[in-house]
Short mmCIF file of N, CA, C and O in Angstrom, two decimals:
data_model
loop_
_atom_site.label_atom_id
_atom_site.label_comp_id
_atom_site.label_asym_id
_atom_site.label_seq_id
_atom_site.Cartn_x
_atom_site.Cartn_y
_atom_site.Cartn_z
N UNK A 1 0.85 -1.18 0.00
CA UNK A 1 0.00 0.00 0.00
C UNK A 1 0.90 1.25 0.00
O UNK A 1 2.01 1.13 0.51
N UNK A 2 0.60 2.24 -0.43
CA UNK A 2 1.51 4.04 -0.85
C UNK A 2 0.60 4.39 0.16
O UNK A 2 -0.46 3.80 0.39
N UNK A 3 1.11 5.54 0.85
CA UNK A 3 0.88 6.73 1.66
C UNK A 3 -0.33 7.04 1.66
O UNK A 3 -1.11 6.80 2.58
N UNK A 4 -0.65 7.73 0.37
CA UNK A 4 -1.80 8.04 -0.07
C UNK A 4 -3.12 6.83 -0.08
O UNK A 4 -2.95 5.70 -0.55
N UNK A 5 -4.40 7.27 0.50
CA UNK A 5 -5.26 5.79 0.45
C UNK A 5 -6.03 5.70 -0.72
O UNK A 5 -6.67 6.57 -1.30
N UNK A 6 -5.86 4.42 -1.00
CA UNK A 6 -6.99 4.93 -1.93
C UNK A 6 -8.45 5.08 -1.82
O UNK A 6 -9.00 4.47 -0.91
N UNK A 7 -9.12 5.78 -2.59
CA UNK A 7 -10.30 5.98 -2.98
C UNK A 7 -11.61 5.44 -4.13
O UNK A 7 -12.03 6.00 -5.15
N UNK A 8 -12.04 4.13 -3.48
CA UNK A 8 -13.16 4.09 -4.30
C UNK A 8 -14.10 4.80 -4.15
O UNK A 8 -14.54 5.10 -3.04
N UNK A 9 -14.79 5.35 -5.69
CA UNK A 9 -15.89 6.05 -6.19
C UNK A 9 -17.34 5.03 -6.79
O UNK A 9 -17.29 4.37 -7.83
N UNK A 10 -18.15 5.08 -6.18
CA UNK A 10 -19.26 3.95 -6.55
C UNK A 10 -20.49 5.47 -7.03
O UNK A 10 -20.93 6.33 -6.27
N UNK A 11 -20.67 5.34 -8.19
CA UNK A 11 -21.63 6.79 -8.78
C UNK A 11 -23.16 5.73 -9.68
O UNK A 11 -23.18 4.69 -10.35
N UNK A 12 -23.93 6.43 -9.34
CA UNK A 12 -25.16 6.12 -10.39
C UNK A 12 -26.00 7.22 -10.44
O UNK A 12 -26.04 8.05 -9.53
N UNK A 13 -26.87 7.30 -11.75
CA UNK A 13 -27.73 8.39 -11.70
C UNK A 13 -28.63 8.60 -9.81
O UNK A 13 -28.45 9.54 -9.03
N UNK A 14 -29.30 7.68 -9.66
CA UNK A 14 -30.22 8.04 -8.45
C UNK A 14 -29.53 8.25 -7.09
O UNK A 14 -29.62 9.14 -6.25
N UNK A 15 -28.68 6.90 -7.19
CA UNK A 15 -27.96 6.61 -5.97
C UNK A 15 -28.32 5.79 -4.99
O UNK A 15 -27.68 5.48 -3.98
N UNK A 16 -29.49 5.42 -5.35
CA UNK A 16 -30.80 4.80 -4.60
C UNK A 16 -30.63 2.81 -5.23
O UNK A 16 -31.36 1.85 -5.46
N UNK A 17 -29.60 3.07 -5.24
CA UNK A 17 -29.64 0.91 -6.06
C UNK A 17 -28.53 0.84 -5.49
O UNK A 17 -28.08 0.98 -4.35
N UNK A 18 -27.93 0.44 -7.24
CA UNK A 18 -26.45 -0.36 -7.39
C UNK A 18 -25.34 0.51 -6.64
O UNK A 18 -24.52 -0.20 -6.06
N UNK A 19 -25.15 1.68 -6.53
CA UNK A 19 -24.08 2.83 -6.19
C UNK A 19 -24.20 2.36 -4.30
O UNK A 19 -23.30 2.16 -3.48
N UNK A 20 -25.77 2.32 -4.15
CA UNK A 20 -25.74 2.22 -2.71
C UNK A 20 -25.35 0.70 -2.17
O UNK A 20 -25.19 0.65 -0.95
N UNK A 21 -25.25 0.01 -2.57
CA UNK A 21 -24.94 -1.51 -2.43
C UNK A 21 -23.55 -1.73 -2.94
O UNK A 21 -22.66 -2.42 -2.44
N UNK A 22 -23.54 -1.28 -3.64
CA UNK A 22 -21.50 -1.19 -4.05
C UNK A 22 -20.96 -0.52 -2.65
O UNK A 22 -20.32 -1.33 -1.98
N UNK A 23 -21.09 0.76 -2.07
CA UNK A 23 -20.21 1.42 -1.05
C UNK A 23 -20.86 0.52 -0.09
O UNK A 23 -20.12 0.43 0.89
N UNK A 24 -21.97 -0.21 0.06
CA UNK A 24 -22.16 -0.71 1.47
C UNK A 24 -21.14 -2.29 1.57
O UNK A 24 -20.47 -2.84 2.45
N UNK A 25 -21.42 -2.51 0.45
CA UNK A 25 -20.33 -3.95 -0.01
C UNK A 25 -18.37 -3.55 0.62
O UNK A 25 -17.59 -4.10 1.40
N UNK A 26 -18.32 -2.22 -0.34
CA UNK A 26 -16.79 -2.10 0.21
C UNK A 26 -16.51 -1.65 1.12
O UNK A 26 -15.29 -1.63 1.26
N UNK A 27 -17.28 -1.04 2.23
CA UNK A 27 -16.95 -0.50 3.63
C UNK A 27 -17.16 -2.17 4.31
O UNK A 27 -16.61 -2.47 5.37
N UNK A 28 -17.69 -2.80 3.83
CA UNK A 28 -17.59 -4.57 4.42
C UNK A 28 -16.29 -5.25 4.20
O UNK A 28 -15.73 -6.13 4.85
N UNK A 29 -15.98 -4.65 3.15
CA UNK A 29 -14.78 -5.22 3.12
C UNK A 29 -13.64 -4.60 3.25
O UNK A 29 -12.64 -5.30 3.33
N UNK A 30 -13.54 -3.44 3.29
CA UNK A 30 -12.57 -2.15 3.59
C UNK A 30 -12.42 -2.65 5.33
O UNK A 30 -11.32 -2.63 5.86
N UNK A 31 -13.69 -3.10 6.10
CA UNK A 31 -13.25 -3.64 7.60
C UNK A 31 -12.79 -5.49 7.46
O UNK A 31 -11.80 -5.96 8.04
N UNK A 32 -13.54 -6.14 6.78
CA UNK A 32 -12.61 -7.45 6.86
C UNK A 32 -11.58 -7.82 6.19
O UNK A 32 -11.23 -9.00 6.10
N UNK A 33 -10.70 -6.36 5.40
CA UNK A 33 -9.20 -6.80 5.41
C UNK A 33 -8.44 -5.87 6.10
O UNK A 33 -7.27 -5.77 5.71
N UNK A 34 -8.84 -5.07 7.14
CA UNK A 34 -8.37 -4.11 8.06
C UNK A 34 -7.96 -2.95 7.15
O UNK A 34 -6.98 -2.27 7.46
N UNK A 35 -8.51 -2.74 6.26
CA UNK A 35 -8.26 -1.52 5.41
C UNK A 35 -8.75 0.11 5.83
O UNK A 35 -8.76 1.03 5.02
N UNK A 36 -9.16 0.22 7.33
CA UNK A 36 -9.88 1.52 7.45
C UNK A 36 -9.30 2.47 7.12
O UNK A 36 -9.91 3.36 6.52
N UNK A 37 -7.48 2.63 7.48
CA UNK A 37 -7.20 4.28 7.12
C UNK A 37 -6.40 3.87 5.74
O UNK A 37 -5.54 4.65 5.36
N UNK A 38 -6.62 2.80 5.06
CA UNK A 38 -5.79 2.90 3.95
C UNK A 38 -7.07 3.04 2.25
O UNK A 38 -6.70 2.84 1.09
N UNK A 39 -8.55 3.41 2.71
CA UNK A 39 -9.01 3.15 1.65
C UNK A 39 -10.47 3.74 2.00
O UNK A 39 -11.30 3.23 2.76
N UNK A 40 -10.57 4.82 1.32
CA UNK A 40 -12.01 5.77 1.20
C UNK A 40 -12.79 5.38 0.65
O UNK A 40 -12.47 4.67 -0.31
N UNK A 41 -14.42 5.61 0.95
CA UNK A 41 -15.60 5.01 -0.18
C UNK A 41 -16.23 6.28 0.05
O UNK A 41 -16.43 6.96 1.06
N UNK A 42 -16.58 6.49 -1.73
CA UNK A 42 -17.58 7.59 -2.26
C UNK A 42 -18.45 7.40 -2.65
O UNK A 42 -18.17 6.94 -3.76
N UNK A 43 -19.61 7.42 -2.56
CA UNK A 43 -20.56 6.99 -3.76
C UNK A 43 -21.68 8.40 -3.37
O UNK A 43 -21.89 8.91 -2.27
N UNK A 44 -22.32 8.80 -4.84
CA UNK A 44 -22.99 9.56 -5.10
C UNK A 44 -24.42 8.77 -6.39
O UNK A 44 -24.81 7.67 -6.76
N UNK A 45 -24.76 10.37 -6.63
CA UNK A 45 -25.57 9.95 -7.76
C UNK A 45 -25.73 11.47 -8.67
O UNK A 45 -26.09 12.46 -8.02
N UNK A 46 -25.57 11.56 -9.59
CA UNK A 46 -25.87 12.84 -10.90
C UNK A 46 -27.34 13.54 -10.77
O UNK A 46 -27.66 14.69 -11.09
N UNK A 47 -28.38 12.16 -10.01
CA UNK A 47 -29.91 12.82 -9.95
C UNK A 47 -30.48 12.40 -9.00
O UNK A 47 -31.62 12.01 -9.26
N UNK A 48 -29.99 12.26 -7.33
CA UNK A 48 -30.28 11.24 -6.69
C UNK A 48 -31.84 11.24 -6.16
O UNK A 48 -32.31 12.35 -5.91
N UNK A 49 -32.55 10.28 -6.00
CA UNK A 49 -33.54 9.92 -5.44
C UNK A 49 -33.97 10.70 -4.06
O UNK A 49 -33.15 11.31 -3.36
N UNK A 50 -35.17 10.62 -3.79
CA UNK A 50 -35.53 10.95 -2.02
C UNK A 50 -35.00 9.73 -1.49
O UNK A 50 -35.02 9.68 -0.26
N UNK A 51 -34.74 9.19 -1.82
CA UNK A 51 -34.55 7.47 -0.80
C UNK A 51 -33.68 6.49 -1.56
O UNK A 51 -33.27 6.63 -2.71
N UNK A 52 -33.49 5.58 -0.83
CA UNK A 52 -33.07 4.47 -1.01
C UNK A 52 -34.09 3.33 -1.62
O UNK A 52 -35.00 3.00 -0.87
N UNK A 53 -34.02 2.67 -2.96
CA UNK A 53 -35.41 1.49 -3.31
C UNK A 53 -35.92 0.87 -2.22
O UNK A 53 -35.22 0.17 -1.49
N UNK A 54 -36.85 1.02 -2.07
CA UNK A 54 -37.14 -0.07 -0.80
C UNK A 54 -36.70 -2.25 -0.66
O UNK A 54 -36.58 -3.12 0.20
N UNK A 55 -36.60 -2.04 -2.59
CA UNK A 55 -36.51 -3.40 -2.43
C UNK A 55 -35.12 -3.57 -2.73
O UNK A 55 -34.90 -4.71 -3.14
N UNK A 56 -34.11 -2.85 -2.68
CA UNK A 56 -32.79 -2.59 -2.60
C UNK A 56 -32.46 -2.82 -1.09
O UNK A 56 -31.66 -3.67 -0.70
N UNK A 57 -33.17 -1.97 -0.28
CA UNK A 57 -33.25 -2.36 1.60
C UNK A 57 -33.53 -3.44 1.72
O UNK A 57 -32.75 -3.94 2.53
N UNK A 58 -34.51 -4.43 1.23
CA UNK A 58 -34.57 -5.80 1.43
C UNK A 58 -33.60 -6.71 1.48
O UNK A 58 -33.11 -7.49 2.30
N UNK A 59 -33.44 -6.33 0.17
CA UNK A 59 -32.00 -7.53 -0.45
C UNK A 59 -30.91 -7.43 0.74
O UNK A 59 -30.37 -8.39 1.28
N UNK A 60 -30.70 -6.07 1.02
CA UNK A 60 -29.25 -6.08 1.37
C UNK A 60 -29.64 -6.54 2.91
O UNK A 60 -28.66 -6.95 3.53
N UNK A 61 -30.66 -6.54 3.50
CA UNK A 61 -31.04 -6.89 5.17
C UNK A 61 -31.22 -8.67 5.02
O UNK A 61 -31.22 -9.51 5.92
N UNK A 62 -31.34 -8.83 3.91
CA UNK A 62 -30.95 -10.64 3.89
C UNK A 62 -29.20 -10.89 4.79
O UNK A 62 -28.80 -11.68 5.65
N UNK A 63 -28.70 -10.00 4.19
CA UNK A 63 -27.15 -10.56 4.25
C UNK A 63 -26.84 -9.36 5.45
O UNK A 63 -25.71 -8.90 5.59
N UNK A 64 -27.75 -9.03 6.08
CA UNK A 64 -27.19 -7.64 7.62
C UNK A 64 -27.08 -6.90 7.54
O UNK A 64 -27.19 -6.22 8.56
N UNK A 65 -26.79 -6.33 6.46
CA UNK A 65 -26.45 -4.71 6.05
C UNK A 65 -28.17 -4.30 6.13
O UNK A 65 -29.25 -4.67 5.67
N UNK A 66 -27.71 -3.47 6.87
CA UNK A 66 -28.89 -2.14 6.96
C UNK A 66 -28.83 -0.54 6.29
O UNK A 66 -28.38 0.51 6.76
N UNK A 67 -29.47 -0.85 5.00
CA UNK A 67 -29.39 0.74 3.91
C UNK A 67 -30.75 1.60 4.09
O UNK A 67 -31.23 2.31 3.21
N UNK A 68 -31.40 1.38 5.66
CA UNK A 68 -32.93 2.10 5.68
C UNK A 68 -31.88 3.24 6.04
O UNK A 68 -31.90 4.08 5.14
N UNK A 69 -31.30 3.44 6.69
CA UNK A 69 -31.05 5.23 6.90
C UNK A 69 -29.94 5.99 6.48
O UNK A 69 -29.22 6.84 6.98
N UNK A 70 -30.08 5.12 4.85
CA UNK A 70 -28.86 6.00 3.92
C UNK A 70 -30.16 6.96 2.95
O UNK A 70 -31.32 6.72 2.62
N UNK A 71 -29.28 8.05 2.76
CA UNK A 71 -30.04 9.22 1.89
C UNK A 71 -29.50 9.36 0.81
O UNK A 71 -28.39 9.86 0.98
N UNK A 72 -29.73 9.15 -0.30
CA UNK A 72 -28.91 9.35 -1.81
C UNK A 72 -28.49 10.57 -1.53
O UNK A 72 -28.89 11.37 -0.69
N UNK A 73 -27.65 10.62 -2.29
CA UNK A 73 -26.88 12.33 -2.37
C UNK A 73 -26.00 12.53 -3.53
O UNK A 73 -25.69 11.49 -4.11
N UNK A 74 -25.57 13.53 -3.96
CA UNK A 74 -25.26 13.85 -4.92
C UNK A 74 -23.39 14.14 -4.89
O UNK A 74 -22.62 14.51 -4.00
N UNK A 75 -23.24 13.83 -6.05
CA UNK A 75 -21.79 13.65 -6.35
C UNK A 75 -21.01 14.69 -7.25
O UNK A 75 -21.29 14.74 -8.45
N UNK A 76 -20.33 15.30 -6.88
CA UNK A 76 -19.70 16.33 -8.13
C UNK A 76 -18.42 15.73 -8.73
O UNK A 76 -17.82 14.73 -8.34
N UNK A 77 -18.18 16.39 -9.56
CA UNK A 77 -16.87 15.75 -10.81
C UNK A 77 -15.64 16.08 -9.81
O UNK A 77 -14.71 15.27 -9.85
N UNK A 78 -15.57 16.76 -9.26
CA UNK A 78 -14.35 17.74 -8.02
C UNK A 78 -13.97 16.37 -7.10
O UNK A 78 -12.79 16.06 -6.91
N UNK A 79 -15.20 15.53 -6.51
CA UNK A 79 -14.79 14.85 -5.72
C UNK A 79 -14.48 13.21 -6.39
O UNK A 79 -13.87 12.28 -5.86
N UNK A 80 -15.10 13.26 -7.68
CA UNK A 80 -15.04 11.91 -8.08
C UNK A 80 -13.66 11.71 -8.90
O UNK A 80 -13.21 10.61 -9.21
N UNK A 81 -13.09 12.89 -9.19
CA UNK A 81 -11.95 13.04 -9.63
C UNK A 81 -10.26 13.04 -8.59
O UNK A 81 -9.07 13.19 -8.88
N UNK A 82 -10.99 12.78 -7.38
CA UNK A 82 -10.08 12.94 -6.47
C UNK A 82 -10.36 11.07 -6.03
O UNK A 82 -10.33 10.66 -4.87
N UNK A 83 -10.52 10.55 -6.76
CA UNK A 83 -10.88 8.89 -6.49
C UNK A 83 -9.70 8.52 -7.58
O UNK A 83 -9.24 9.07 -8.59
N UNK A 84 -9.35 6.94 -6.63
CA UNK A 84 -8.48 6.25 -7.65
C UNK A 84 -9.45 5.38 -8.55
O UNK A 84 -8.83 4.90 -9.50
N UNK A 85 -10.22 5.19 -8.54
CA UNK A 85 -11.19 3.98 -9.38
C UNK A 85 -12.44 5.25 -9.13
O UNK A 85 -12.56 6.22 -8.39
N UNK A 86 -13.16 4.68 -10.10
CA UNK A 86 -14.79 5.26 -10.01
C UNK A 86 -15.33 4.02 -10.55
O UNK A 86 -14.80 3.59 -11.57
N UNK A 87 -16.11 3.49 -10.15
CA UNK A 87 -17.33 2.53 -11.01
C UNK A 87 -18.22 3.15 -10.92
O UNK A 87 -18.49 3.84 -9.93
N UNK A 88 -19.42 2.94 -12.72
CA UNK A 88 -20.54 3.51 -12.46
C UNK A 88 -21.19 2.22 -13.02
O UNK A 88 -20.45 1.27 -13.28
N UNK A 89 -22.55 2.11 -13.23
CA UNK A 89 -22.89 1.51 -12.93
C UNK A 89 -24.15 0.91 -14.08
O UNK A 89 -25.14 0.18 -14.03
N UNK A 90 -23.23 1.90 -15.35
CA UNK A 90 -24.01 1.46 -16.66
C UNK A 90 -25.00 2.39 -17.21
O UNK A 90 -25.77 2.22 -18.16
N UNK A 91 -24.80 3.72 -16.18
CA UNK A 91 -25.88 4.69 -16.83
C UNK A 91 -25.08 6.04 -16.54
O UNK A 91 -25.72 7.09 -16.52
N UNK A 92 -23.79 6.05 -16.33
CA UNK A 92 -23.18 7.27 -16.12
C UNK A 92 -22.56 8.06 -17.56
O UNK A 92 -22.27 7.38 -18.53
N UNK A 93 -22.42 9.37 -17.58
CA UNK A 93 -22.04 10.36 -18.92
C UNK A 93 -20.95 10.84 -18.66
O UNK A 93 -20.75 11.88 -19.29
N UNK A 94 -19.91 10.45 -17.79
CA UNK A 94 -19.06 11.24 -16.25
C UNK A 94 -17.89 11.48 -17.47
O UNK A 94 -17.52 10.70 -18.35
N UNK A 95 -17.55 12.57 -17.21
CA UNK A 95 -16.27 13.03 -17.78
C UNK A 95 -15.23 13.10 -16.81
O UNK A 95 -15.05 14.26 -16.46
N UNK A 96 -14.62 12.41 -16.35
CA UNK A 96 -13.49 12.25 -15.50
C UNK A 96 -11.83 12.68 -15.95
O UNK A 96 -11.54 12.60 -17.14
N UNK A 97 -10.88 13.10 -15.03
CA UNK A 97 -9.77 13.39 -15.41
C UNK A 97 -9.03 11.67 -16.04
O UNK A 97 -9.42 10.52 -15.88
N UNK A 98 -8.05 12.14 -16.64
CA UNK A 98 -7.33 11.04 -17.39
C UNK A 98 -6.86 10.05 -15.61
O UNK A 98 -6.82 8.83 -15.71
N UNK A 99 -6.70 10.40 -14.84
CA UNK A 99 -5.74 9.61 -13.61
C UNK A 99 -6.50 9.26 -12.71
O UNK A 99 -6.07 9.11 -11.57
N UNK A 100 -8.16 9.00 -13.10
CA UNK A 100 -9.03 8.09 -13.02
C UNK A 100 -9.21 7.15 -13.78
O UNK A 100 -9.37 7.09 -15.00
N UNK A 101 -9.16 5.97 -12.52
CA UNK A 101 -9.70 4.48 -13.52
C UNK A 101 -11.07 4.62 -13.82
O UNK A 101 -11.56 4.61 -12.69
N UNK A 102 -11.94 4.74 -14.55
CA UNK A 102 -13.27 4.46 -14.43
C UNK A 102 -13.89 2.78 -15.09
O UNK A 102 -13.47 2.20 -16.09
N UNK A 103 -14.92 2.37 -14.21
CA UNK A 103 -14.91 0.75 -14.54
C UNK A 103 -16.35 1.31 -14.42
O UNK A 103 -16.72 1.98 -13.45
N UNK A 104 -17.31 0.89 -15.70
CA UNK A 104 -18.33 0.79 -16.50
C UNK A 104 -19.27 -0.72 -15.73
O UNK A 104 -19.17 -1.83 -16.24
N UNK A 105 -19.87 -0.54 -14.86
CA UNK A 105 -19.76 -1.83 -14.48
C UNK A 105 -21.75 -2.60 -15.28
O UNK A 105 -22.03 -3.77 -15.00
N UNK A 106 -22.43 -2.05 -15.85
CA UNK A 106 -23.29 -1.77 -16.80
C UNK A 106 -24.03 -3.14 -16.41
O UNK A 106 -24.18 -4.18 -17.06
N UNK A 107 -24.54 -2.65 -14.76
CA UNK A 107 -25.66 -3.50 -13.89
C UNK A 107 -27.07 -2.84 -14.15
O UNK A 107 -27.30 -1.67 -13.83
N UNK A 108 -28.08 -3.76 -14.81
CA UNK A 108 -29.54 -3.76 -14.31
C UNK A 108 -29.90 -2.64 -13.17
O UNK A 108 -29.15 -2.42 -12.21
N UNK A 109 -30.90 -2.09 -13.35
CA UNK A 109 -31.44 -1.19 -12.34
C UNK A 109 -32.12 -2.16 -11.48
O UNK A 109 -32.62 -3.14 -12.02
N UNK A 110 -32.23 -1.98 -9.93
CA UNK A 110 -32.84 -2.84 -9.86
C UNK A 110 -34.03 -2.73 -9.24
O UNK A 110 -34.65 -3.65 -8.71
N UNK A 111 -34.61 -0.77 -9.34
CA UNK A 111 -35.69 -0.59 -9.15
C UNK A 111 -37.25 -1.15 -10.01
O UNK A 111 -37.47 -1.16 -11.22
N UNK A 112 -38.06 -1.54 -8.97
CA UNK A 112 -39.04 -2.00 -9.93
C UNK A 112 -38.76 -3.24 -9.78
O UNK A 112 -39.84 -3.84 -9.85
N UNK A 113 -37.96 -3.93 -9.62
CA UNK A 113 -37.40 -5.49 -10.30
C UNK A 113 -37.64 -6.70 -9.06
O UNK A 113 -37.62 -6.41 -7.87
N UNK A 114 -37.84 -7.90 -9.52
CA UNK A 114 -38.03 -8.93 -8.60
C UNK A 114 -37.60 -8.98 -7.60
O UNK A 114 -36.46 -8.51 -7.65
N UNK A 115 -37.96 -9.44 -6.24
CA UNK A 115 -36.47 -9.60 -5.20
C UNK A 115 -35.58 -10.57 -5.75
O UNK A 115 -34.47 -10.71 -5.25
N UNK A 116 -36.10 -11.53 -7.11
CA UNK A 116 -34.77 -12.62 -6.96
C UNK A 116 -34.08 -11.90 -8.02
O UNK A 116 -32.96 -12.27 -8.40
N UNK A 117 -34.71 -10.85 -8.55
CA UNK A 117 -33.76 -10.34 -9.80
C UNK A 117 -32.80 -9.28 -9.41
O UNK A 117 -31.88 -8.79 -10.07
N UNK A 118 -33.23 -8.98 -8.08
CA UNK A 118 -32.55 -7.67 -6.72
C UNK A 118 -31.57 -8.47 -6.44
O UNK A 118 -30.44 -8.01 -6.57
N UNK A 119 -31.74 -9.88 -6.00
CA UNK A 119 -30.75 -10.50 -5.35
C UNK A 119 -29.51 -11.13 -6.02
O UNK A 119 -28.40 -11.37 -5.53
N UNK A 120 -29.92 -11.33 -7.16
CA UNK A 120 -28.94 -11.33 -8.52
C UNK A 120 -27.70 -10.56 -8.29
O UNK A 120 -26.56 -10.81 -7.89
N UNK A 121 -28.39 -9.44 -8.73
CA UNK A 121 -27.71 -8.04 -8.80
C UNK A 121 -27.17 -7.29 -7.83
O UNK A 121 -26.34 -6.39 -7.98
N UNK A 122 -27.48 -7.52 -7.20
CA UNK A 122 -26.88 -7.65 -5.18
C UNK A 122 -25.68 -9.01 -5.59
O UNK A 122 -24.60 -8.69 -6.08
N UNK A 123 -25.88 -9.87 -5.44
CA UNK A 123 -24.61 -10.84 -5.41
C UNK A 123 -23.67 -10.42 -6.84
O UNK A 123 -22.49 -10.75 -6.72
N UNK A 124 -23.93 -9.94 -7.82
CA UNK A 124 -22.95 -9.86 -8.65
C UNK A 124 -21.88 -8.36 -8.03
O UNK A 124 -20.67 -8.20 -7.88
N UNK A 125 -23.18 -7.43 -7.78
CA UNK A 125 -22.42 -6.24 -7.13
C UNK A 125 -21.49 -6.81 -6.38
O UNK A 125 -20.39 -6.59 -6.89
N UNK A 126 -21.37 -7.66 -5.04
CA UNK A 126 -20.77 -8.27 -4.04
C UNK A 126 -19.08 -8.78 -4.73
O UNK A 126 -17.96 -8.54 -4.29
N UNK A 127 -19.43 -9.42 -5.75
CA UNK A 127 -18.54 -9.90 -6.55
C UNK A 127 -17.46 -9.15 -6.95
O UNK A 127 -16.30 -9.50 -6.70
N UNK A 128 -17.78 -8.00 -7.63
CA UNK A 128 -17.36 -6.97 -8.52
C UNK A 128 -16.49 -6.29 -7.44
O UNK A 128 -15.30 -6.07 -7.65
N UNK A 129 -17.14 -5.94 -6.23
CA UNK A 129 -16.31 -5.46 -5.11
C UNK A 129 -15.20 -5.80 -4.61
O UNK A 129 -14.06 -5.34 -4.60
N UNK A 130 -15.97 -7.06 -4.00
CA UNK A 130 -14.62 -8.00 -3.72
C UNK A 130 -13.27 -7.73 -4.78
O UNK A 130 -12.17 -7.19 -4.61
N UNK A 131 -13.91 -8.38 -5.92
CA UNK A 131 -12.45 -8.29 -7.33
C UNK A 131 -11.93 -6.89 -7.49
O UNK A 131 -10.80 -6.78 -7.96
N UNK A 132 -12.55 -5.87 -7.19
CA UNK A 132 -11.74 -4.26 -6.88
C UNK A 132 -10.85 -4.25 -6.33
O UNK A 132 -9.74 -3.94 -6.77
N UNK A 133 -11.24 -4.72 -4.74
CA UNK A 133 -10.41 -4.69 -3.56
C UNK A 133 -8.96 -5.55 -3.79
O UNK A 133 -7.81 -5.19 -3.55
N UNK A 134 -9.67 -7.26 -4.52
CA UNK A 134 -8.06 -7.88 -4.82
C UNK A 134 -7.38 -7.31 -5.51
O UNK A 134 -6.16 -7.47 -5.45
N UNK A 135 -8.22 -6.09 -6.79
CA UNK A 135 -7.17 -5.81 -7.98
C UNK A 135 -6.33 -4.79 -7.31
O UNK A 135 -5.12 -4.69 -7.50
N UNK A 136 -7.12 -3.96 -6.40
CA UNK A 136 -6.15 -2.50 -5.77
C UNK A 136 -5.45 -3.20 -4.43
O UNK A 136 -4.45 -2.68 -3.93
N UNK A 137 -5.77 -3.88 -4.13
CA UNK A 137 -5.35 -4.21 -2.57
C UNK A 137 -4.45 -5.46 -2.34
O UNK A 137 -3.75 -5.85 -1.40
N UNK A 138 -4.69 -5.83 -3.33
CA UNK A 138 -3.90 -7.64 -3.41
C UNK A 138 -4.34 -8.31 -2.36
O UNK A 138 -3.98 -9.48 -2.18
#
C-alpha cells in the first residue's frame, strides 16, 4: 500500500440501487481486510432519489447490512476526480480526469425489479467489489 489511500468512487444516476450496495459492499470489506485508514468510499448519484429502493433495503437486510437510513446524495466531478477507481454503474455520462480508472460496471437497475432479480444483482455487485479490492489491494 503508498501513503496516499486509496479511494473508491461507486456513482449512479439516483444513488438509490447499485451505487448504494457497491459502497455498502466495500466499507464490508474495507473492515474485513483491516483496510480503514488505507481506503475511502464515495458513492454519489448525478440525480439522486428521495430514498433508497425499498426493495434494494430488502436484499441487502438478507445478508445484515442495513441501507434504511442511507439518503442518496449527490456527487460532483471535483470529488469523483479525487478517487483512484470510479465505477458507475451502466448509466453514467461522467467526464473524468485522465488519472481516473473508471470501470463501467453496466448493472440492471434494480428498481421496480423482482427480489430474486434484486438478489442477482446484489450478489454480482458483491462480486465486482470483492475483485476491486483484490485488484487494488492484493
Amino acid at each position: 500500500m503508498t501513503d496516499t489511500p486509496l479511494k473508491f468512487g461507486f456513482v449512479c444516476v439516483q444513488n438509490a440501487g447499485r451505487s448504494q450496495m457497491s459502497a455498502a459492499f466495500a466499507k464490508r470489506e474495507r473492515t474485513r481486510r483491516g483496510l480503514e485508514d488505507e481506503v475511502e468510499i464515495l458513492t454519489g448519484g448525478t440525480d439522486p432519489a428521495d430514498e433508497v429502493h425499498p426493495e434494494v433495503v430488502e436484499a441487502m437486510q438478507e445478508l445484515g447490512i442495513d441501507l434504511s437510513d442511507r439518503v442518496p446524495r449527490p456527487v460532483s466531478d471535483d470529488e469523483l476526480n479525487g478517487c483512484t477507481v470510479v465505477a458507475t454503474m451502466g448509466c453514467s455520462t461522467l467526464e473524468l480526469d485522465a488519472d481516473v480508472a473508471v470501470r463501467d460496471w453496466a448493472l440492471d437497475d434494480p428498481h421496480g425489479q423482482s427480489v430474486e432479480r434484486v438478489r442477482e444483482i446484489r450478489d454480482e455487485i458483491e462480486k465486482r467489489v470483492a475483485d476491486l479490492f483484490d485488484e487494488y489491494t492484493g
